[in-house]
Amino acid sequence: MTVHTGSTTTALAPVNAWALVPPLGSLDAYISAVNRLPMLTQQEEQEYARKLKNDNDLEAAGKLVMSHLRLVVSVSRQYLGYGLPHGDLIQEGNIGLMKAVKRFDPDQGVRLVSYALHWIKAEIHEYILKNWRMVKVATTKAQRKLFFNLRSMKQGFKADTTDAQAHREVLSEHEIDVMAERLNVKREEVTEMETRLSGGDVLLDPAPSDDGEQAFGPIAYLSDRSHEPTAMIESQQRDVLATDGIATALGELDPRSRRIVEERWLKVNDDGSGGMTLHELAAEYKVSAERIRQIESAAMKKMKKALAAYA
């Protein structure tokens, strides 16, 4: 850059676009800074995109990103109605912009602004769906479309109604039919999504009240110990020991000891009763009941060692 002052020409260093964006500061300062960043011409954009594609030039990638930061700010404003911080929306949009720059092909004959728009919106959409509610409200493509169009369509309906009707929060049957037809979803999906969006957030674990008493919240009845990872692993280990482990341990016993253990501990008849008693086994093997108990005790110790080794 040159400055002419009378007969004197002074050369100035080129403006560093990166220096225009402050590393720290308020969101307003950031937005003001990115709006002052110079826009690239189509020729410059093509040049930097080819440097990135062919030479992996990170400086060229930075210039492409910096020149489109104002686009992210503009797009992010469309999603302020979801109650999420504007700065977080911009941050997620910037991630989408960087993904677009990385994948941008200058030979496709399209400007980066058009290509990046999809990636910016996609990243912001994903962020909203993950954070707007603790429970996911949209999973299929049709439901996502419904999620992001329901609010704007409701506002359009309110604008067409009288002042008295405008305060009505619940959708009418006609409005539900119109939404379902326009968005190509079922009426039930519109109703369900409207219920989810209009529902208030509930604190799972309320703070203690002023008198020191713990308030009763959903955490008290929503917690499920059976699905806690450690409990699930322990349950799986017990299942394995109760099947394969027991079979392996029984295989370590001689036929008589194995039958005694099975009759005493593993056998269940159709009427719910167990197997043979000590005295019944003693009569069958023509030994004392005490001898059967000793054989059983020795077999159980042997099985315990086998199970410990199996585990």
Short mmCIF file of C-alpha atoms in Angstrom, two decimals, residues 234-245:
data_model
loop_
_atom_site.label_atom_id
_atom_site.label_comp_id
_atom_site.label_asym_id
_atom_site.label_seq_id
_atom_site.Cartn_x
_atom_site.Cartn_y
_atom_site.Cartn_z
CA GLU A 234 -20.53 -56.87 36.98
CA SER A 235 -23.84 -58.28 35.78
CA GLN A 236 -22.24 -59.63 32.61
CA GLN A 237 -19.47 -61.24 34.63
CA ARG A 238 -22.04 -62.91 36.91
CA ASP A 239 -23.92 -64.22 33.90
CA VAL A 240 -20.75 -65.70 32.43
CA LEU A 241 -19.80 -67.33 35.74
CA ALA A 242 -23.32 -68.70 36.16
CA THR A 243 -23.20 -70.43 32.79
CA ASP A 244 -19.79 -71.13 31.29
CA GLY A 245 -18.01 -70.81 34.64
#
